[in-house]
Short mmCIF file of C-alpha atoms in Angstrom, two decimals:
data_model
loop_
_atom_site.label_atom_id
_atom_site.label_comp_id
_atom_site.label_asym_id
_atom_site.label_seq_id
_atom_site.Cartn_x
_atom_site.Cartn_y
_atom_site.Cartn_z
CA MET A 1 -5.68 -19.13 -4.12
CA PRO A 2 -2.46 -20.20 -3.82
CA THR A 3 -0.72 -21.82 -0.71
CA GLY A 4 3.04 -21.47 -0.65
CA VAL A 5 3.35 -17.22 -1.99
CA ALA A 6 5.23 -15.13 0.06
CA LEU A 7 3.63 -11.34 -0.55
CA ARG A 8 4.45 -8.49 -0.41
CA ASP A 9 3.49 -6.55 2.91
CA ALA A 10 -0.03 -8.38 3.30
CA ARG A 11 -1.27 -5.87 6.37
CA GLN A 12 -1.23 -2.73 3.35
CA GLN A 13 -2.60 -4.88 1.31
CA LEU A 14 -5.33 -5.18 3.17
CA PHE A 15 -5.61 -1.73 4.21
CA ALA A 16 -5.38 -0.50 0.85
CA ALA A 17 -8.37 -3.11 0.45
CA ALA A 18 -10.45 -2.10 3.13
CA GLU A 19 -10.18 1.67 2.30
CA ARG A 20 -11.45 0.72 -1.38
CA ILE A 21 -14.24 -1.72 0.28
CA LEU A 22 -15.53 1.02 2.84
CA LEU A 23 -15.48 4.38 -0.08
CA ARG A 24 -17.20 2.04 -1.86
CA ALA A 25 -19.65 0.68 -0.32
CA GLY A 26 -19.71 2.04 3.24
CA PRO A 27 -18.82 0.54 6.70
CA ALA A 28 -21.42 -2.26 5.97
CA ALA A 29 -19.41 -4.01 3.37
CA LEU A 30 -16.34 -4.28 5.62
CA THR A 31 -15.89 -7.90 6.15
CA SER A 32 -13.25 -10.00 6.82
CA ARG A 33 -14.75 -11.58 3.71
CA SER A 34 -15.08 -8.53 1.79
CA VAL A 35 -11.29 -7.43 2.65
CA THR A 36 -9.91 -10.15 1.71
CA THR A 37 -11.51 -10.74 -1.20
CA GLU A 38 -10.81 -7.38 -2.20
CA ALA A 39 -7.16 -7.89 -1.33
CA GLY A 40 -6.94 -11.26 -3.79
CA VAL A 41 -5.84 -13.14 -0.94
CA ALA A 42 -7.29 -16.36 1.27
CA LYS A 43 -8.99 -15.45 4.60
CA GLY A 44 -6.44 -16.40 6.38
CA VAL A 45 -4.39 -14.29 5.76
CA LEU A 46 -5.92 -11.35 7.64
CA HIS A 47 -6.20 -14.05 10.88
CA ARG A 48 -2.61 -14.67 10.16
CA HIS A 49 -1.68 -11.24 10.74
CA PHE A 50 -4.25 -9.89 13.11
CA ALA A 51 -6.12 -10.96 16.55
CA ASP A 52 -8.84 -10.50 15.05
CA PHE A 53 -11.00 -8.57 12.95
CA ASP A 54 -11.79 -5.31 15.34
CA ASP A 55 -8.04 -6.15 16.02
CA PHE A 56 -7.29 -5.11 11.87
CA LEU A 57 -10.33 -2.58 11.74
CA ALA A 58 -8.38 -0.83 14.93
CA GLU A 59 -4.92 -1.81 13.19
CA PHE A 60 -6.12 -0.31 9.72
CA VAL A 61 -8.35 3.25 11.55
CA LEU A 62 -4.95 4.25 13.41
CA ASP A 63 -2.82 3.46 10.48
CA THR A 64 -5.09 5.45 8.65
CA VAL A 65 -4.41 8.46 10.59
CA ALA A 66 -0.63 7.34 10.94
CA ARG A 67 -0.57 8.34 7.01
CA MET A 68 -2.59 11.19 7.21
CA ASP A 69 -2.66 13.92 4.27
CA PRO A 70 0.70 15.97 4.35
CA ARG A 71 -1.69 18.94 3.54
CA VAL A 72 -3.33 18.60 7.73
CA ALA A 73 0.12 16.88 8.62
CA GLU A 74 2.28 19.02 7.98
CA LEU A 75 -0.81 22.02 8.02
CA PRO A 76 1.26 23.84 11.65
CA ALA A 77 4.57 24.72 9.07
CA ALA A 78 2.74 26.29 7.01
CA ALA A 79 1.56 28.98 9.45
CA GLY A 80 3.25 32.27 8.51
CA THR A 81 2.94 31.86 5.04
CA GLY A 82 -0.29 31.96 2.66
CA THR A 83 -3.09 32.91 3.93
CA VAL A 84 -5.01 31.43 7.42
CA ALA A 85 -8.36 30.74 5.53
CA GLY A 86 -6.52 29.73 2.02
CA ASN A 87 -4.08 26.84 4.61
CA LEU A 88 -7.57 25.59 6.80
CA THR A 89 -9.46 25.46 3.49
CA ALA A 90 -6.83 23.40 1.42
CA ALA A 91 -6.25 21.13 4.57
CA LEU A 92 -9.41 20.84 5.11
CA THR A 93 -10.57 19.65 1.52
CA ALA A 94 -7.97 17.14 2.11
CA LEU A 95 -8.75 15.75 5.14
CA PHE A 96 -12.17 15.10 4.36
CA GLU A 97 -11.67 13.85 0.33
CA SER A 98 -9.36 11.27 2.39
CA VAL A 99 -11.23 8.18 3.79
CA ALA A 100 -11.68 10.06 7.24
CA VAL A 101 -15.15 10.41 6.11
CA ALA A 102 -16.40 7.31 5.91
CA LEU A 103 -14.39 6.14 9.24
CA VAL A 104 -16.36 8.41 11.33
CA PRO A 105 -19.39 5.12 11.44
CA LEU A 106 -17.72 2.15 11.23
CA VAL A 107 -15.96 3.83 14.60
CA ILE A 108 -19.26 4.71 16.08
CA ALA A 109 -20.86 1.64 15.38
CA ARG A 110 -18.61 -0.55 16.44
CA ASP A 111 -18.95 -0.86 20.04
CA GLU A 112 -15.76 -3.24 20.41
CA LEU A 113 -13.27 -1.58 17.69
CA ARG A 114 -13.90 2.25 20.17
CA ALA A 115 -13.46 -0.20 23.19
CA ARG A 116 -10.10 -2.09 21.16
CA LEU A 117 -9.01 2.16 19.74
CA ARG A 118 -9.73 3.25 24.01
CA GLU A 119 -6.86 1.56 24.59
CA THR A 120 -4.22 3.69 22.75
CA TRP A 121 -6.40 6.72 21.81
CA PRO A 122 -8.04 8.53 24.69
CA ALA A 123 -11.43 10.09 23.55
CA GLY A 124 -12.41 10.33 19.74
CA VAL A 125 -12.90 9.75 16.64
CA PRO A 126 -9.55 9.45 15.58
CA VAL A 127 -8.64 10.62 12.52
CA LEU A 128 -10.79 14.17 12.74
CA THR A 129 -9.51 14.67 16.44
CA ASP A 130 -5.66 14.15 15.21
CA ALA A 131 -6.97 16.52 12.69
CA ALA A 132 -8.37 19.30 15.40
CA ARG A 133 -5.14 18.42 16.83
CA LEU A 134 -3.30 20.03 13.92
CA LEU A 135 -5.32 22.45 13.45
CA GLY A 136 -5.73 23.61 16.83
CA ALA A 137 -2.01 23.84 16.93
CA TYR A 138 -1.80 25.46 13.23
CA LEU A 139 -4.26 28.27 15.00
CA THR A 140 -2.44 28.51 18.00
CA ALA A 141 1.03 29.17 16.23
CA GLU A 142 -1.05 31.79 13.50
CA ARG A 143 -2.45 33.90 16.83
CA GLU A 144 1.56 34.13 18.21
CA LEU A 145 2.08 34.96 14.67
CA GLY A 146 -0.57 37.94 14.89
CA ARG A 147 -2.54 36.76 11.76
CA LEU A 148 -5.48 35.86 13.57
CA SER A 149 -6.25 38.20 17.30
CA ALA A 150 -5.45 37.70 20.45
CA GLY A 151 -8.21 36.52 22.24
CA ALA A 152 -8.88 33.84 19.35
CA ASP A 153 -9.59 30.48 21.43
CA THR A 154 -8.69 28.25 18.56
CA GLN A 155 -8.94 25.13 20.27
CA THR A 156 -12.72 25.62 19.99
CA LEU A 157 -12.06 27.41 16.11
CA ALA A 158 -10.11 24.51 15.31
CA ALA A 159 -13.42 21.20 16.56
CA MET A 160 -15.83 24.13 15.30
CA LEU A 161 -14.17 24.25 11.73
CA ILE A 162 -13.76 19.98 11.60
CA GLY A 163 -17.79 19.66 12.50
CA THR A 164 -18.87 21.79 10.07
CA CYS A 165 -17.47 20.29 7.06
CA HIS A 166 -18.07 17.59 8.54
CA LEU A 167 -21.72 18.08 7.67
CA GLN A 168 -21.09 19.08 4.73
CA TYR A 169 -18.95 16.07 3.49
CA THR A 170 -21.46 13.68 4.97
CA GLY A 171 -23.70 11.94 3.34
CA ARG A 172 -23.00 12.67 -0.11
CA ASP A 173 -22.69 9.77 -1.44
CA ASN A 174 -18.93 10.25 -2.42
CA THR A 175 -20.04 13.82 -3.63
CA PRO A 176 -18.04 16.31 -2.68
CA PRO A 177 -19.92 20.26 -1.34
CA PRO A 178 -19.83 22.59 -4.24
CA PRO A 179 -16.90 24.53 -4.73
CA GLY A 180 -16.29 27.28 -1.65
CA ASP A 181 -18.67 25.53 0.42
CA VAL A 182 -15.62 24.73 2.77
CA ALA A 183 -14.02 28.22 2.17
CA ARG A 184 -17.26 29.59 3.16
CA VAL A 185 -16.66 27.40 6.07
CA VAL A 186 -13.78 28.83 7.22
CA ALA A 187 -14.16 32.12 6.03
CA SER A 188 -17.58 32.69 8.32
CA VAL A 189 -15.28 30.80 11.59
CA LEU A 190 -12.64 32.96 11.38
CA ALA A 191 -14.50 35.87 10.85
CA GLY A 192 -14.36 36.96 14.29
CA ALA A 193 -10.53 35.80 15.11
CA VAL A 194 -8.50 37.72 12.62
CA PRO A 195 -7.93 41.42 13.52
#
């Protein structure tokens, strides 16, 4: 690697490399050397921008949350449009076909990463807990519009959707579940909440 060559947006270049490795080979393959090799930069570049590898991983996870797929991030604004089940199915599919599923074992496997994330993220796995919050806000808005029953526990429904869909996607070697599985999960979870 030549020295003295300015890198444009080195942090994002390193994050993109980490995401590719995580999706391709899983959390065990994610090392500072594999990230810098994938990014095509010298190992010192990572350490110039981050205190250590766990600092890099924490920033990578938080950056992933900040860049959540618009179909998830903008879900609360979709209340009252389309169908509740259709909106949820699209958002959940977008969430779990992203890097979110691969982040869960990464966060679980690294104690220091979890400790660093707790400094800014109080509980849970950041991508999934943020998605559950957004789904809960969406479901609450739909309940207020009368598209869900008045007694629907929107936070519990959101957690059930996240948990059940996560199980649909886990352990499939980057292969999504068969078409229709997410829609069936959504229909099943919402069955008692639709007026």
